[in-house]
Coordinates of C-alpha atoms in Angstrom, one line a residue:
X22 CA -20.9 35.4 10.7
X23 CA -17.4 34.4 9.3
X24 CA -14.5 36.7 10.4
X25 CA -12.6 37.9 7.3
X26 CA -8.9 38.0 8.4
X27 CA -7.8 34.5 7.8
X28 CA -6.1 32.6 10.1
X29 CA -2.8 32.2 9.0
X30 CA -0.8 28.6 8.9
X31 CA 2.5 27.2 8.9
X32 CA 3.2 23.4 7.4
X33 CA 7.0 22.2 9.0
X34 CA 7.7 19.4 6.4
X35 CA 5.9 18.2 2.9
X36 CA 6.4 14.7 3.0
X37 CA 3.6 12.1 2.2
X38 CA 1.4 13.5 5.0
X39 CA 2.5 17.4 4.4
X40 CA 1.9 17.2 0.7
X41 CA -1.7 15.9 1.6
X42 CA -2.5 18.7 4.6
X43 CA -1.7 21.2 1.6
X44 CA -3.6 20.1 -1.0
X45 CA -6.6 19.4 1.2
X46 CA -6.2 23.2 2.5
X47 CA -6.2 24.6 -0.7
X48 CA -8.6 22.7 -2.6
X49 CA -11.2 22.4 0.4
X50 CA -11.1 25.9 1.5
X51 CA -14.6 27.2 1.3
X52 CA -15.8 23.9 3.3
X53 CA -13.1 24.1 6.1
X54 CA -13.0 28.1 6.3
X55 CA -17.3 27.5 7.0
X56 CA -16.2 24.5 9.8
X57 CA -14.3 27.0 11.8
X58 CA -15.9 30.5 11.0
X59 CA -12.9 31.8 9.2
X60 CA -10.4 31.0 6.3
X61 CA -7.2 29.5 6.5
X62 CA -4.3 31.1 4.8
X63 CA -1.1 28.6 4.1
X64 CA 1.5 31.6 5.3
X65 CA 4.8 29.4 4.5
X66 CA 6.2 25.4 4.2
X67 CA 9.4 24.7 5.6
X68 CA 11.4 22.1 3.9
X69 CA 14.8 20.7 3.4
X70 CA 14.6 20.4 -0.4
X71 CA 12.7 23.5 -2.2
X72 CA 14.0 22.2 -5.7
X73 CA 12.2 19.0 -5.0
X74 CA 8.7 19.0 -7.7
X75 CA 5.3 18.6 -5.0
X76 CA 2.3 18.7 -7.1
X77 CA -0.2 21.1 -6.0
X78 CA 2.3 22.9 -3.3
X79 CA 3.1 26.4 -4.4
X80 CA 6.4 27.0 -4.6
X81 CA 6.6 31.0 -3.6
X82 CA 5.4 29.1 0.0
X83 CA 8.8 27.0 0.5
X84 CA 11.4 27.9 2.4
X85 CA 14.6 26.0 4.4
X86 CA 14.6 28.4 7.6
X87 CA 12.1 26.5 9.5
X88 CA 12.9 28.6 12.7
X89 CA 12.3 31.8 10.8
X90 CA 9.3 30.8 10.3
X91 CA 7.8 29.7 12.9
X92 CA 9.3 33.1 15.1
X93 CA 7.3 35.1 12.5
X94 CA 4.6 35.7 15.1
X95 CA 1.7 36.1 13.0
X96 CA 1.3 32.8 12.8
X97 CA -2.2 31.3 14.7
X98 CA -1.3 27.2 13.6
X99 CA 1.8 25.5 13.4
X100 CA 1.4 22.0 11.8
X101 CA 4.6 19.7 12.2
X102 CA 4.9 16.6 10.1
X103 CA 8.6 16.8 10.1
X104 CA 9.1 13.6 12.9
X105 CA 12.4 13.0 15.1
X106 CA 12.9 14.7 18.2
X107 CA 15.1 18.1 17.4
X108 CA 15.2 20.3 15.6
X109 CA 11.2 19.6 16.0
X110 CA 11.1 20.2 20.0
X111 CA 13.1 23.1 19.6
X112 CA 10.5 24.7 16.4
X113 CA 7.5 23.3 18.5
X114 CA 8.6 24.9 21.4
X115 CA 9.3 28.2 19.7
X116 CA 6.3 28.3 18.2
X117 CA 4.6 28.3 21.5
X118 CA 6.8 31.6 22.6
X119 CA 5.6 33.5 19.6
X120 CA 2.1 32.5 20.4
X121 CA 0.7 29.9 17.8
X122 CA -0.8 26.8 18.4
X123 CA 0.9 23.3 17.7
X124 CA -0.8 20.5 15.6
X125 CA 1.5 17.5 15.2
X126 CA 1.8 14.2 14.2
X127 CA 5.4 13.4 16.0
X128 CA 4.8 10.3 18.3
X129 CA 8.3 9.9 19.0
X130 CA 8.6 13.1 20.7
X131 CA 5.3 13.2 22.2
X132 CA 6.4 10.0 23.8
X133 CA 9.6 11.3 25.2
X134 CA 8.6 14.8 26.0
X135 CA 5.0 15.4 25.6
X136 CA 4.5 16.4 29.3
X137 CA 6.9 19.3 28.9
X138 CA 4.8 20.0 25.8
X139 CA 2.1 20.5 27.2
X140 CA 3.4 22.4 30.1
X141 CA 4.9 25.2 27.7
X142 CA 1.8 25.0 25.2
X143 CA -0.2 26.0 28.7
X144 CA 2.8 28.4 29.9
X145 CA 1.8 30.2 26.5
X146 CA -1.9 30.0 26.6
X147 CA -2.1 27.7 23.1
X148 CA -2.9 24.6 22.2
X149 CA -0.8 20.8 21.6
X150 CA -3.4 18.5 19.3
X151 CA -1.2 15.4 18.2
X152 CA -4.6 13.1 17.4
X153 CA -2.4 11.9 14.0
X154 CA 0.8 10.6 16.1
X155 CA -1.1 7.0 17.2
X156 CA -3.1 5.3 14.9
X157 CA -3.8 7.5 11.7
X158 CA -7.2 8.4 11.0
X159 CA -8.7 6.8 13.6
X160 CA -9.9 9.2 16.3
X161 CA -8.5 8.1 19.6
X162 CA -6.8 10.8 21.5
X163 CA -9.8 12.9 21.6
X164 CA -12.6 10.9 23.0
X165 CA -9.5 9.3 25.5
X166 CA -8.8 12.6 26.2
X167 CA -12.4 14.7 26.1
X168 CA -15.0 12.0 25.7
X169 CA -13.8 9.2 28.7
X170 CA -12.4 11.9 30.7
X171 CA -14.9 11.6 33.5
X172 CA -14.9 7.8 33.6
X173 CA -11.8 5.6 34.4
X174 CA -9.8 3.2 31.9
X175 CA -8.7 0.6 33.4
X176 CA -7.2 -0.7 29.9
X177 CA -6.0 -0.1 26.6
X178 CA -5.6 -2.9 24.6
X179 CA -5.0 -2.5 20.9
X180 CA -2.6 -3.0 17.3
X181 CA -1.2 -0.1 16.7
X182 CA 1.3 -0.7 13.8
X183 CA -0.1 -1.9 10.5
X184 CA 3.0 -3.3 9.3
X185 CA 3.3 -5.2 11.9
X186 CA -0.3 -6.7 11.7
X187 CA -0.1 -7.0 7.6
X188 CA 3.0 -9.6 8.2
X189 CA 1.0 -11.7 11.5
X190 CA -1.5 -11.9 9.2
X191 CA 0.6 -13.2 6.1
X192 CA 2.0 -15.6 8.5
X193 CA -0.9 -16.8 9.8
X194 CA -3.2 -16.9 6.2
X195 CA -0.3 -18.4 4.3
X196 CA 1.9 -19.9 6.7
X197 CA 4.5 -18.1 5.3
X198 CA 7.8 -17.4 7.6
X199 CA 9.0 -14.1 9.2
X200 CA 11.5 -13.2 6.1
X201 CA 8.3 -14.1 4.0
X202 CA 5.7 -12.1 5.4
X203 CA 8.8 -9.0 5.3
X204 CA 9.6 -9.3 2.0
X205 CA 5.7 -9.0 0.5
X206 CA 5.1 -5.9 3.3
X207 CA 8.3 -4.4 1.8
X208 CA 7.4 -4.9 -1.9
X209 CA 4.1 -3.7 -1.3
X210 CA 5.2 -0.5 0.7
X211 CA 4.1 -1.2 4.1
X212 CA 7.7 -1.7 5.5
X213 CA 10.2 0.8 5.4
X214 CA 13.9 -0.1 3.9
X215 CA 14.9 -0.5 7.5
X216 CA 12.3 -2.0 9.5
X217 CA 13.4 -1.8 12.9
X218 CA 11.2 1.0 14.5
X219 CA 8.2 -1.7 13.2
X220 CA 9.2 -4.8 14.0
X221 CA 11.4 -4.1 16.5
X222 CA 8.1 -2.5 18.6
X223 CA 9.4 1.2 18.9
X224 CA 6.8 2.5 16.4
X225 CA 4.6 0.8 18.6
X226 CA 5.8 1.5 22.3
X227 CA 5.9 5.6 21.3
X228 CA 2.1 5.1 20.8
X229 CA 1.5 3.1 23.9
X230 CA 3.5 6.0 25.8
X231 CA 1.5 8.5 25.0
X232 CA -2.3 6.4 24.8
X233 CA -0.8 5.0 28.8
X234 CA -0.4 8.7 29.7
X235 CA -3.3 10.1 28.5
X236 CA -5.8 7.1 29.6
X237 CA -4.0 7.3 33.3
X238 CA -3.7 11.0 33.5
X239 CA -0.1 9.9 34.4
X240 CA 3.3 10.6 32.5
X241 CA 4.9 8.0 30.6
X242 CA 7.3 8.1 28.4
X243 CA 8.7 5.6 25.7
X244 CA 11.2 4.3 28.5
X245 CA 8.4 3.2 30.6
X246 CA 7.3 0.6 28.0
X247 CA 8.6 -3.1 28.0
X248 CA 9.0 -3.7 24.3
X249 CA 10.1 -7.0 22.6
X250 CA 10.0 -6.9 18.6
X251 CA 8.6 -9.7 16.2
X252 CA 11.2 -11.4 15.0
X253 CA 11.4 -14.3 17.2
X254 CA 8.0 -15.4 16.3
X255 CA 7.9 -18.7 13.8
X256 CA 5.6 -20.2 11.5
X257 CA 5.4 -23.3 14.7
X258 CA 4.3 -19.9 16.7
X259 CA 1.6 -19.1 14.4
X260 CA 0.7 -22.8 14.2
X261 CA 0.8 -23.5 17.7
X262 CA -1.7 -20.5 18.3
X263 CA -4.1 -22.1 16.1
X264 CA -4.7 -25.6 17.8
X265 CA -5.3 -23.1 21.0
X266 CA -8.2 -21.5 18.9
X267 CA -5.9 -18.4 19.1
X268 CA -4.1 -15.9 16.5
X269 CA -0.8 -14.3 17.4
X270 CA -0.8 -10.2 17.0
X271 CA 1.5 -7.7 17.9
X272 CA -0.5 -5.6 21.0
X273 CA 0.2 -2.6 22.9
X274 CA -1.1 -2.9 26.3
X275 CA -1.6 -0.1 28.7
X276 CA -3.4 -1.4 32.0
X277 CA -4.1 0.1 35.6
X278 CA -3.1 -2.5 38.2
X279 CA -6.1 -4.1 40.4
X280 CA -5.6 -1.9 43.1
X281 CA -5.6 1.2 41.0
X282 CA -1.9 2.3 42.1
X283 CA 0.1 1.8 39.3
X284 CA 0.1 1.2 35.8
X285 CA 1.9 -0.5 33.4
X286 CA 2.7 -0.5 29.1
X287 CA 3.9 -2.5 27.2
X288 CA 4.4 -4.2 23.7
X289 CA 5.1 -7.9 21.8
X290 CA 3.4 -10.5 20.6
X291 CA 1.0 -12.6 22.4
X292 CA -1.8 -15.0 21.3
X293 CA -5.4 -14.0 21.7
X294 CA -8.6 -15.7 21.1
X295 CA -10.4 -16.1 17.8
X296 CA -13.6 -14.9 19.3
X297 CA -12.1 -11.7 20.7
X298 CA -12.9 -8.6 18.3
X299 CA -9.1 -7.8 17.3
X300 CA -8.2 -11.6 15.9
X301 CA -10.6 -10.2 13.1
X302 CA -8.3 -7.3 12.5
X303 CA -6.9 -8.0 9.1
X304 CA -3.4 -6.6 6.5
X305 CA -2.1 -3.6 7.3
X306 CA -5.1 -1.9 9.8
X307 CA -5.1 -0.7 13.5
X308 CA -7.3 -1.6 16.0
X309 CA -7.6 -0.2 19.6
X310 CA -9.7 -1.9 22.7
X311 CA -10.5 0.5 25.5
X312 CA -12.1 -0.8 28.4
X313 CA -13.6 1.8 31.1
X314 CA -15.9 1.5 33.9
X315 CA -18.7 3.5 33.3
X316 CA -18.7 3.2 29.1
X317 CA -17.9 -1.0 29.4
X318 CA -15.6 -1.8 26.1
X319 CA -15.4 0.4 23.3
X320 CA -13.7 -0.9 20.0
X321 CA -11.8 2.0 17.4
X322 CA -11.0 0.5 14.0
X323 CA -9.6 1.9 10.6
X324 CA -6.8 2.4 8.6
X325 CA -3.5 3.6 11.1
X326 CA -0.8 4.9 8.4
X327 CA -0.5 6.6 5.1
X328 CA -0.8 9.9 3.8
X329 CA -4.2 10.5 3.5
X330 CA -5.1 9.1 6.6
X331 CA -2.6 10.9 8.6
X332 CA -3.4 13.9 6.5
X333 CA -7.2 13.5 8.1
X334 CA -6.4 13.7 11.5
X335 CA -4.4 16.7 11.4
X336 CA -7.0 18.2 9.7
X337 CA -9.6 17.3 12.4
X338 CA -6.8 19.1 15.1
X339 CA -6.4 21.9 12.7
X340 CA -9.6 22.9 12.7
X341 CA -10.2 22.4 16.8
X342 CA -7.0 24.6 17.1
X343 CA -8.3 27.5 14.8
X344 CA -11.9 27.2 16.2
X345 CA -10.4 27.8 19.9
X346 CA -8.4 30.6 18.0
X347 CA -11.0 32.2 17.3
X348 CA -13.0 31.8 20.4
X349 CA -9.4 33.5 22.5
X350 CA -9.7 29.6 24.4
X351 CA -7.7 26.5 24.5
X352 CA -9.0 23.4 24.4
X353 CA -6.2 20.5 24.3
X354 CA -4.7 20.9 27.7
X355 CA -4.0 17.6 29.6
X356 CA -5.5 16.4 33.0
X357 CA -3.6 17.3 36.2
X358 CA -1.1 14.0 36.8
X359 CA -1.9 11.8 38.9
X360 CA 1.2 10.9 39.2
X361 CA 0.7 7.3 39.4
X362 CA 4.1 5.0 39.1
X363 CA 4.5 2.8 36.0
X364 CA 5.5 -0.6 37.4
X365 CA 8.2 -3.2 36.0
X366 CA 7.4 -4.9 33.8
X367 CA 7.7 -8.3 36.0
X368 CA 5.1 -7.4 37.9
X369 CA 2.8 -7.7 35.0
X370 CA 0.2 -11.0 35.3
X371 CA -0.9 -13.0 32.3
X372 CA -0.9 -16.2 30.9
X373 CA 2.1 -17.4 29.0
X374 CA 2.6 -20.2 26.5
X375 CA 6.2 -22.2 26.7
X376 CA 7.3 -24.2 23.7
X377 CA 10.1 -26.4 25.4
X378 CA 12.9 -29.1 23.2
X379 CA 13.1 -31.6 25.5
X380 CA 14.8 -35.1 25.7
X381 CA 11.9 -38.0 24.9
X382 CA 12.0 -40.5 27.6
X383 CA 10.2 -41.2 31.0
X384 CA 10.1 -38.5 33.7
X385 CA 10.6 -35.2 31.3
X386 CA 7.2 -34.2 32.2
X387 CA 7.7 -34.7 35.9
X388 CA 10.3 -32.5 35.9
X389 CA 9.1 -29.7 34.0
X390 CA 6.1 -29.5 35.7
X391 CA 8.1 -29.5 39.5
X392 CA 9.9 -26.6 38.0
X393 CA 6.6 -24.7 37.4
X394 CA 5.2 -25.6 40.5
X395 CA 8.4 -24.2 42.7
X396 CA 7.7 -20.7 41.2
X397 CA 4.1 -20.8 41.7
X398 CA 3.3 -20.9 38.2
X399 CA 0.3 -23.0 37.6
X400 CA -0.1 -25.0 34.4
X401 CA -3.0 -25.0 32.7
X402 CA -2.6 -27.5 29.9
X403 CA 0.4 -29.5 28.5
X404 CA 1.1 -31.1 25.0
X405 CA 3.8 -33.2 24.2
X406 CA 4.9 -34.7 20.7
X407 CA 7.2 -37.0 20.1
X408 CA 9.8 -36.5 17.1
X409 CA 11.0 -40.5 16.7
X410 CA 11.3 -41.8 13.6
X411 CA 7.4 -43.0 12.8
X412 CA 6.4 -41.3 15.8
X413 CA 4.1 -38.5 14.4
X414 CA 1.5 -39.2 17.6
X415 CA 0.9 -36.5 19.8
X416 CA -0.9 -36.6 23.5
X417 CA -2.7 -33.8 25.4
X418 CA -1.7 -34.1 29.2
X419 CA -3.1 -32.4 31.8
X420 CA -1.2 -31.3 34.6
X421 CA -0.1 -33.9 37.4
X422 CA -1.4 -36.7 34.9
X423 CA 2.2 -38.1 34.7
X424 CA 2.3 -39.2 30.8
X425 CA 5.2 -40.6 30.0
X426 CA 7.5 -41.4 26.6
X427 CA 9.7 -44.0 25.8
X428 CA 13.1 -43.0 25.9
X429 CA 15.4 -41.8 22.9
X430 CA 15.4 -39.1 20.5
X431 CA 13.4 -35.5 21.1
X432 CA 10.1 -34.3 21.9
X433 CA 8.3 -31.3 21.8
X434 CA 6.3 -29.6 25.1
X435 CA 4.1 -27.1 24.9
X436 CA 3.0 -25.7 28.4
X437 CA 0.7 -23.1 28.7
X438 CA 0.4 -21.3 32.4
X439 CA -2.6 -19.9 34.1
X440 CA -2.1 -16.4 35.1
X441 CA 1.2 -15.3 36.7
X442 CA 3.5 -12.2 37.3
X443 CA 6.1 -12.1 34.4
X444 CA 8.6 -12.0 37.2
X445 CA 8.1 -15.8 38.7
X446 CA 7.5 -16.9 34.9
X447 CA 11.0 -15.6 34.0
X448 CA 12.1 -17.5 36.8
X449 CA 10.6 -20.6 35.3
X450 CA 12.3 -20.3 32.6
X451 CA 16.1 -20.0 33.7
X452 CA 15.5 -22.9 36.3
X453 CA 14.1 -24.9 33.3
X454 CA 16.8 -24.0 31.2
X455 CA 19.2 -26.3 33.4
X456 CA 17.6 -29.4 33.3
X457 CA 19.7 -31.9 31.5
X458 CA 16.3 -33.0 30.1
X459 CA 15.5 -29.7 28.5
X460 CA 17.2 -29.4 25.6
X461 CA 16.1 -25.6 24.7
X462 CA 13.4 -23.1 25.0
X463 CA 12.0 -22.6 21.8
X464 CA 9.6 -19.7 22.4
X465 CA 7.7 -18.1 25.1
X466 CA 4.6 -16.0 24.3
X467 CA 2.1 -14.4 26.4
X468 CA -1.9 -15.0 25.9
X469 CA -3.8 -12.0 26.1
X470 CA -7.3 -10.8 25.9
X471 CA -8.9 -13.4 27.6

């Protein structure tokens, strides 16, 4: 039998993804008041702007005193689509004093302070959902957190920034350049004005934060996470990656070491194989690659941004937050740490690809490959192209086969390593940056998923 009292809800921001959550309560309300056993009743929007015009939001429910609101302590749901890390923390927090629930979509502050979160929402005996804050609709936290919570990830593995992935693919469809691919994600309203939290990788290492800390059962935060952005990467990148039988995408990678005492997170660009299910991941999508030891490799696919989207996935926590209202339980608390540490990022091992400007005469190749060898970095294959005038031929060496060039002008080596820690490969690379011979490192890029 329904319960008549409605469950009352606050919306904190009516943005793109606020606008949505209201006009999906209101005009779905008989369908998600018989979901949870009760209707929802949209108690007040807090907003910077009340004169703004929002279609469908009614205007009696605006108002600017966001902490009013949320102290009213009637309030069973809280839903904050505001972003940034205070005021929010501070409302969230708040919220949790005067006994409502939490349902956000704030990566940013999840990934800096969602164990504190979760330690106050328990403190108060409510719930944190946050399934929106990595990856949009795509339902991720929840079967990391509930449905894999008896087996043991071992590695996350995944595109989690559409903007990001819309411009790799650009690059490598068209062979267009990095400003290229920008401009056409711009126009087409994937990129923000600035795009430095997407293609700088902090969009993306928030999200890796929080998907290492809840895979793990270990806190993580946004510091933990090695992060190098996209704008090194070159059309010759992209180009390169094909004659490997490889695309180049921007990954966040969350791993358990081999021995099971540490982890590690991280984000950039590396090169992955054709076969391997996320090369297929096309424009502006999100991807995720989970591999546990009991389920084996589990794939999550869809659309990871925009309003509607986003809107869906708080939805789906709005509803799991008034059910467990109604039911007097909680049901989002975290896992008891581990506490395992989150290890530097030098002792992460992989395979690296090394696109070298070299001097072309005899003994280049010699050298280079002495360098590798004194760090313990073993080469896998090596291909060398001269850059003469007329001399357009290019050879495929493998290591110790001692191919030489005649002498004069520049050539091009590309090395790419077996696996090594990123340490000793960033060792390589400064001792190979003071050969006479080498004349610069073009680009370095890591191949994953292999």
């Amino acid at each position: 039998m329904m319960r008549t009292r409605p469950l009352k809800v606050a919306l904190l921001g009516c943005g793109v993804v606020g606008s949505e959550v209201t006009r999906i309560i209101t005009t779905q309300a008989d369908d998600l008041a018989a979901r949870i056993g009760a209707p929802i009743e949209l108690a007040g929007i807090a907003v910077r702007r009340p004169n703004k015009v929002r279609e469908g939001v009614p205007s009696e429910l605006l108002t600017t005193d966001a902490t009013e609101l949320v102290k009213r302590g009637d309030l069973d749901v809280v839903v904050e689509v505001i972003g940034g890390i205070e005021p929010v923390r501070t409302l969230i927090t708040t919220a949790f004093e005067h006994g409502a629930s939490v349902v956000s979509a704030n990566k940013a502050l999840l990934a800096a302070d969602g164990a504190s979160l979760h330690a106050k929402a328990v403190e108060h005996g409510v719930d944190l959902y946050y399934e929106a804050a990595v990856a949009g609709a795509i339902p991720l936290i929840r079967p990391l957190r509930e449905s894999l919570a008896g087996d043991k990830v071992n590695r996350v593995l995944g595109i989690v920034n559409g903007t990001t992935n819309f411009m790799l693919d650009k690059m490598d469809s068209t062979g267009a350049g990095y400003s290229e691919a920008l401009d056409e994600a711009t126009a087409l309203g994937y990129a923000e004005a600035d795009p430095t939290a997407d293609v700088e990788g902090f969009d993306a290492a928030a999200k890796a934060a929080i998907l290492a800390g809840i895979a793990f059962h270990t806190r993580v935060t946004i510091d933990d996470v090695h992060r190098e952005g996209l704008t090194e990467v070159t059309a010759a990148d992209i180009a390169s990656a094909k004659k490997m039988g490889c695309t180049v995408k921007m990954l966040a990678i969350c791993e358990r070491s081999a021995d099971g005492r540490s982890v590690t997170a991280r984000v950039h660009p590396a090169m992955i194989p054709l076969s391997h299910p996320l090369a297929s991941v096309r424009e502006a999508y999100n991807a995720v690659f989970v591999e546990a030891e009991a389920a084996g490799r589990l794939m999550f696919y869809g659309p990871g941004a925009g309003g509607a989207p986003t809107a869906s996935a708080v939805l789906g926590d709005l509803v799991a937050a008034c059910r467990n209202k109604l039911a007097a339980t909680t049901g989002a608390g975290e896992s008891a740490y581990t506490q395992l540490p989150v290890s530097p990022m030098g002792d992460v091992v992989t395979r690296y690809h090394i696109s070298l400007d070299v001097a072309d005469k005899p003994g280049v190749l010699a050298q280079v490959a002495t360098v590798f060898a004194e760090h313990d970095v073993s080469i896998d294959t090596v291909r060398q192209q001269g850059r003469n005038q007329g001399s357009g031929d290019e050879a495929a060496f493998e290591q110790g086969s001692g191919g030489q060039r005649r002498e004069g002008g520049e050539a091009s080596l590309v090395v790419v390593t077996h696996r090594a820690p990123d340490a000793a490969l960033s060792a390589t690379v400064s001792s190979l940056r003071k050969l006479d011979t080498v004349r610069g490192v073009a680009s370095i890029m890591r191949v994953e998923g292999e």
